[in-house]
Structures are given as C-alpha cells and as structure tokens.
mmCIF file with all atom_site columns, C-alpha atoms in Angstrom:
data_model
loop_
_atom_site.group_PDB
_atom_site.id
_atom_site.type_symbol
_atom_site.label_atom_id
_atom_site.label_alt_id
_atom_site.label_comp_id
_atom_site.label_asym_id
_atom_site.label_entity_id
_atom_site.label_seq_id
_atom_site.pdbx_PDB_ins_code
_atom_site.Cartn_x
_atom_site.Cartn_y
_atom_site.Cartn_z
_atom_site.occupancy
_atom_site.B_iso_or_equiv
_atom_site.pdbx_formal_charge
_atom_site.auth_seq_id
_atom_site.auth_comp_id
_atom_site.auth_asym_id
_atom_site.auth_atom_id
_atom_site.pdbx_PDB_model_num
ATOM 1  C CA . MET A 1 1  ? 7.560  37.473  8.096   1.00 0.00 ? 287 MET A CA 1
ATOM 2  C CA . ALA A 1 2  ? 9.418  35.329  10.693  1.00 0.00 ? 288 ALA A CA 1
ATOM 3  C CA . THR A 1 3  ? 12.883 34.205  9.130   1.00 0.00 ? 289 THR A CA 1
ATOM 4  C CA . ASP A 1 4  ? 13.036 31.071  11.560  1.00 0.00 ? 290 ASP A CA 1
ATOM 5  C CA . SER A 1 5  ? 16.670 29.345  11.043  1.00 0.00 ? 291 SER A CA 1
ATOM 6  C CA . GLN A 1 6  ? 15.414 26.510  13.439  1.00 0.00 ? 292 GLN A CA 1
ATOM 7  C CA . LEU A 1 7  ? 14.285 23.422  11.936  1.00 0.00 ? 293 LEU A CA 1
ATOM 8  C CA . THR A 1 8  ? 10.678 22.569  14.189  1.00 0.00 ? 294 THR A CA 1
ATOM 9  C CA . ILE A 1 9  ? 9.711  19.294  14.716  1.00 0.00 ? 295 ILE A CA 1
ATOM 10 C CA . GLU A 1 10 ? 6.944  19.633  12.266  1.00 0.00 ? 296 GLU A CA 1
ATOM 11 C CA . THR A 1 11 ? 9.477  20.558  9.361   1.00 0.00 ? 297 THR A CA 1
ATOM 12 C CA . ALA A 1 12 ? 11.214 17.551  10.384  1.00 0.00 ? 298 ALA A CA 1
ATOM 13 C CA . LEU A 1 13 ? 8.324  15.074  10.073  1.00 0.00 ? 299 LEU A CA 1
ATOM 14 C CA . ASN A 1 14 ? 7.161  16.285  6.764   1.00 0.00 ? 300 ASN A CA 1
ATOM 15 C CA . VAL A 1 15 ? 10.486 16.434  4.898   1.00 0.00 ? 301 VAL A CA 1
ATOM 16 C CA . GLY A 1 16 ? 10.980 12.807  6.909   1.00 0.00 ? 302 GLY A CA 1
ATOM 17 C CA . LEU A 1 17 ? 7.200  11.784  5.492   1.00 0.00 ? 303 LEU A CA 1
ATOM 18 C CA . ALA A 1 18 ? 8.228  13.405  1.908   1.00 0.00 ? 304 ALA A CA 1
ATOM 19 C CA . LEU A 1 19 ? 11.416 11.616  1.764   1.00 0.00 ? 305 LEU A CA 1
ATOM 20 C CA . LEU A 1 20 ? 9.858  7.949   2.462   1.00 0.00 ? 306 LEU A CA 1
ATOM 21 C CA . GLY A 1 21 ? 6.925  8.656   -0.073  1.00 0.00 ? 307 GLY A CA 1
ATOM 22 C CA . TRP A 1 22 ? 9.655  9.439   -2.506  1.00 0.00 ? 308 TRP A CA 1
ATOM 23 C CA . LEU A 1 23 ? 11.480 6.486   -1.505  1.00 0.00 ? 309 LEU A CA 1
ATOM 24 C CA . TYR A 1 24 ? 8.599  4.497   -1.884  1.00 0.00 ? 310 TYR A CA 1
ATOM 25 C CA . ILE A 1 25 ? 7.424  5.035   -5.076  1.00 0.00 ? 311 ILE A CA 1
ATOM 26 C CA . MET A 1 26 ? 10.930 5.061   -6.277  1.00 0.00 ? 312 MET A CA 1
ATOM 27 C CA . SER A 1 27 ? 11.272 1.712   -5.548  1.00 0.00 ? 313 SER A CA 1
ATOM 28 C CA . ARG A 1 28 ? 8.227  0.409   -6.596  1.00 0.00 ? 314 ARG A CA 1
ATOM 29 C CA . THR A 1 29 ? 8.859  2.192   -10.085 1.00 0.00 ? 315 THR A CA 1
ATOM 30 C CA . TRP A 1 30 ? 12.558 0.111   -10.011 1.00 0.00 ? 316 TRP A CA 1
ATOM 31 C CA . ARG A 1 31 ? 10.610 -3.348  -8.895  1.00 0.00 ? 317 ARG A CA 1
ATOM 32 C CA . TRP A 1 32 ? 7.892  -2.678  -11.824 1.00 0.00 ? 318 TRP A CA 1
ATOM 33 C CA . LEU A 1 33 ? 10.679 -2.086  -14.389 1.00 0.00 ? 319 LEU A CA 1
ATOM 34 C CA . GLY A 1 34 ? 12.513 -5.083  -13.452 1.00 0.00 ? 320 GLY A CA 1
ATOM 35 C CA . SER A 1 35 ? 9.506  -7.191  -13.792 1.00 0.00 ? 321 SER A CA 1
ATOM 36 C CA . ILE A 1 36 ? 9.119  -5.773  -17.030 1.00 0.00 ? 322 ILE A CA 1
ATOM 37 C CA . PHE A 1 37 ? 12.349 -6.753  -17.949 1.00 0.00 ? 323 PHE A CA 1
ATOM 38 C CA . LEU A 1 38 ? 12.144 -10.122 -16.592 1.00 0.00 ? 324 LEU A CA 1
ATOM 39 C CA . LYS A 1 39 ? 9.300  -11.037 -18.523 1.00 0.00 ? 325 LYS A CA 1
ATOM 40 C CA . GLN A 1 40 ? 10.711 -10.252 -21.866 1.00 0.00 ? 326 GLN A CA 1
ATOM 41 C CA . TRP A 1 41 ? 14.062 -12.077 -20.561 1.00 0.00 ? 327 TRP A CA 1
ATOM 42 C CA . LYS A 1 42 ? 11.934 -14.807 -19.911 1.00 0.00 ? 328 LYS A CA 1
ATOM 43 C CA . LYS A 1 43 ? 9.563  -14.877 -23.154 1.00 0.00 ? 329 LYS A CA 1
ATOM 44 C CA . ARG A 1 44 ? 12.901 -15.067 -25.208 1.00 0.00 ? 330 ARG A CA 1
ATOM 45 C CA . ARG A 1 45 ? 14.349 -17.391 -23.049 1.00 0.00 ? 331 ARG A CA 1
ATOM 46 C CA . LYS A 1 46 ? 11.406 -20.044 -23.755 1.00 0.00 ? 332 LYS A CA 1
ATOM 47 C CA . GLN A 1 47 ? 11.450 -19.177 -27.293 1.00 0.00 ? 333 GLN A CA 1
ATOM 48 C CA . GLU A 1 48 ? 15.269 -19.792 -27.753 1.00 0.00 ? 334 GLU A CA 1
ATOM 49 C CA . LEU A 1 49 ? 14.741 -23.095 -25.730 1.00 0.00 ? 335 LEU A CA 1
ATOM 50 C CA . ARG A 1 50 ? 11.589 -24.157 -28.445 1.00 0.00 ? 336 ARG A CA 1
ATOM 51 C CA . GLN A 1 51 ? 14.296 -23.328 -31.177 1.00 0.00 ? 337 GLN A CA 1
ATOM 52 C CA . LYS A 1 52 ? 16.665 -25.792 -29.780 1.00 0.00 ? 338 LYS A CA 1
ATOM 53 C CA . ALA A 1 53 ? 14.841 -27.992 -29.194 1.00 0.00 ? 339 ALA A CA 1
ATOM 54 C CA . LEU A 1 54 ? 13.003 -28.092 -32.832 1.00 0.00 ? 340 LEU A CA 1
ATOM 55 C CA . GLU A 1 55 ? 16.757 -28.267 -34.160 1.00 0.00 ? 341 GLU A CA 1
ATOM 56 C CA . ALA A 1 56 ? 18.081 -31.151 -32.143 1.00 0.00 ? 342 ALA A CA 1
ATOM 57 C CA . PHE A 1 57 ? 14.949 -33.272 -33.314 1.00 0.00 ? 343 PHE A CA 1
ATOM 58 C CA . TYR A 1 58 ? 15.579 -31.951 -36.951 1.00 0.00 ? 344 TYR A CA 1
ATOM 59 C CA . ASP A 1 59 ? 19.188 -33.347 -36.321 1.00 0.00 ? 345 ASP A CA 1
ATOM 60 C CA . ALA A 1 60 ? 18.184 -36.264 -34.585 1.00 0.00 ? 346 ALA A CA 1
ATOM 61 C CA . PHE A 1 61 ? 15.514 -37.586 -37.019 1.00 0.00 ? 347 PHE A CA 1
ATOM 62 C CA . GLU A 1 62 ? 17.256 -36.154 -40.306 1.00 0.00 ? 348 GLU A CA 1
ATOM 63 C CA . LEU A 1 63 ? 14.254 -34.142 -41.326 1.00 0.00 ? 349 LEU A CA 1
ATOM 64 C CA . SER A 1 64 ? 15.569 -32.833 -44.254 1.00 0.00 ? 350 SER A CA 1
ATOM 65 C CA . ARG A 1 65 ? 15.792 -36.336 -46.050 1.00 0.00 ? 351 ARG A CA 1
ATOM 66 C CA . ILE A 1 66 ? 11.994 -36.163 -46.288 1.00 0.00 ? 352 ILE A CA 1
ATOM 67 C CA . GLU A 1 67 ? 11.075 -35.579 -49.856 1.00 0.00 ? 353 GLU A CA 1
ATOM 68 C CA . PRO A 1 68 ? 8.192  -33.438 -50.985 1.00 0.00 ? 354 PRO A CA 1
ATOM 69 C CA . GLY A 1 69 ? 4.809  -35.099 -50.551 1.00 0.00 ? 355 GLY A CA 1
ATOM 70 C CA . THR A 1 70 ? 5.766  -37.783 -48.647 1.00 0.00 ? 356 THR A CA 1
ATOM 71 C CA . THR A 1 71 ? 5.477  -39.021 -44.658 1.00 0.00 ? 357 THR A CA 1
ATOM 72 C CA . ALA A 1 72 ? 7.974  -39.723 -41.771 1.00 0.00 ? 358 ALA A CA 1
ATOM 73 C CA . ARG A 1 73 ? 6.908  -41.607 -38.669 1.00 0.00 ? 359 ARG A CA 1
ATOM 74 C CA . ILE A 1 74 ? 8.697  -41.074 -35.513 1.00 0.00 ? 360 ILE A CA 1
ATOM 75 C CA . ALA A 1 75 ? 7.278  -43.634 -32.692 1.00 0.00 ? 361 ALA A CA 1
ATOM 76 C CA . THR A 1 76 ? 8.501  -42.715 -29.658 1.00 0.00 ? 362 THR A CA 1
ATOM 77 C CA . LYS A 1 77 ? 7.697  -44.675 -25.925 1.00 0.00 ? 363 LYS A CA 1
ATOM 78 C CA . GLY A 1 78 ? 4.275  -44.369 -24.088 1.00 0.00 ? 364 GLY A CA 1
ATOM 79 C CA . ASP A 1 79 ? 2.404  -44.955 -27.212 1.00 0.00 ? 365 ASP A CA 1
ATOM 80 C CA . LEU A 1 80 ? 3.247  -41.556 -29.250 1.00 0.00 ? 366 LEU A CA 1
ATOM 81 C CA . MET A 1 81 ? 3.633  -41.120 -32.543 1.00 0.00 ? 367 MET A CA 1
ATOM 82 C CA . ILE A 1 82 ? 4.731  -37.976 -34.444 1.00 0.00 ? 368 ILE A CA 1
ATOM 83 C CA . VAL A 1 83 ? 3.703  -37.638 -38.174 1.00 0.00 ? 369 VAL A CA 1
ATOM 84 C CA . MET A 1 84 ? 5.810  -35.158 -40.097 1.00 0.00 ? 370 MET A CA 1
ATOM 85 C CA . PHE A 1 85 ? 4.868  -34.385 -43.870 1.00 0.00 ? 371 PHE A CA 1
ATOM 86 C CA . ARG A 1 86 ? 6.529  -32.459 -46.052 1.00 0.00 ? 372 ARG A CA 1
ATOM 87 C CA . GLN A 1 87 ? 4.550  -30.138 -48.313 1.00 0.00 ? 373 GLN A CA 1
ATOM 88 C CA . GLU A 1 88 ? 4.977  -29.926 -52.227 1.00 0.00 ? 374 GLU A CA 1
ATOM 89 C CA . ARG A 1 89 ? 6.171  -27.218 -53.632 1.00 0.00 ? 375 ARG A CA 1
ATOM 90 C CA . ALA A 1 90 ? 3.097  -25.277 -55.786 1.00 0.00 ? 376 ALA A CA 1
ATOM 91 C CA . GLU A 1 91 ? 4.128  -23.966 -59.191 1.00 0.00 ? 377 GLU A CA 1
ATOM 92 C CA . LYS A 1 92 ? 4.277  -20.606 -60.324 1.00 0.00 ? 378 LYS A CA 1
ATOM 93 C CA . GLY A 1 93 ? 1.594  -20.580 -62.075 1.00 0.00 ? 379 GLY A CA 1
ATOM 94 C CA . GLU A 1 94 ? -0.896 -22.235 -59.231 1.00 0.00 ? 380 GLU A CA 1
ATOM 95 C CA . SER A 1 95 ? -2.160 -20.486 -56.866 1.00 0.00 ? 381 SER A CA 1
ATOM 96 C CA . ALA A 1 96 ? -1.830 -21.821 -53.444 1.00 0.00 ? 382 ALA A CA 1
#
C-alpha cells in the first residue's frame, strides 16, 4: 500500500468533476425550490387582487343595499350588463 502524499492529476480531475456535479445539483435544487415559492406567491397575490377588486365593486355599487329577493342591474360601456341577485334566506324548517 503506497502512501503517496502528492496530489495526482487524476485525483484532482475527479475531485473537480465531483465538485462541479455537486454545485450543479445544488443550483438546480435551489432553482426548483425558488420556482415553487414564486408560484405560490403569485397565486396568493392573484387571489388578493381579486378580493380587492370584489370589495371595490361591492362598495362602488353599494351592493349591501340589495334586499333579499331583488335584482340589481349595472350597465357598463361596451354593451356589458352585470346582474346581481341576492337570494332569500331559507327558513330554519325548510331544507335548502
């Protein structure tokens, strides 16, 4: 068994190649984890924007004033009509 203290070129190349492989795997792992995080953040942000838009719509057209069983029609430009209907609440004895 030879105990050569010198670093041979083959050993250096093997260690370098192993290090490059490890760095590549780690970089792809962090990239994958970052993409998962960003997708979840984008999804949450999109839901928050929708909620804010719905609240603004609710406040702008005073939808809280709609009585149960009545309809509110909102005409916008471009021949678009939005119809809102508030359902009547079922009695406790009735099944929905």
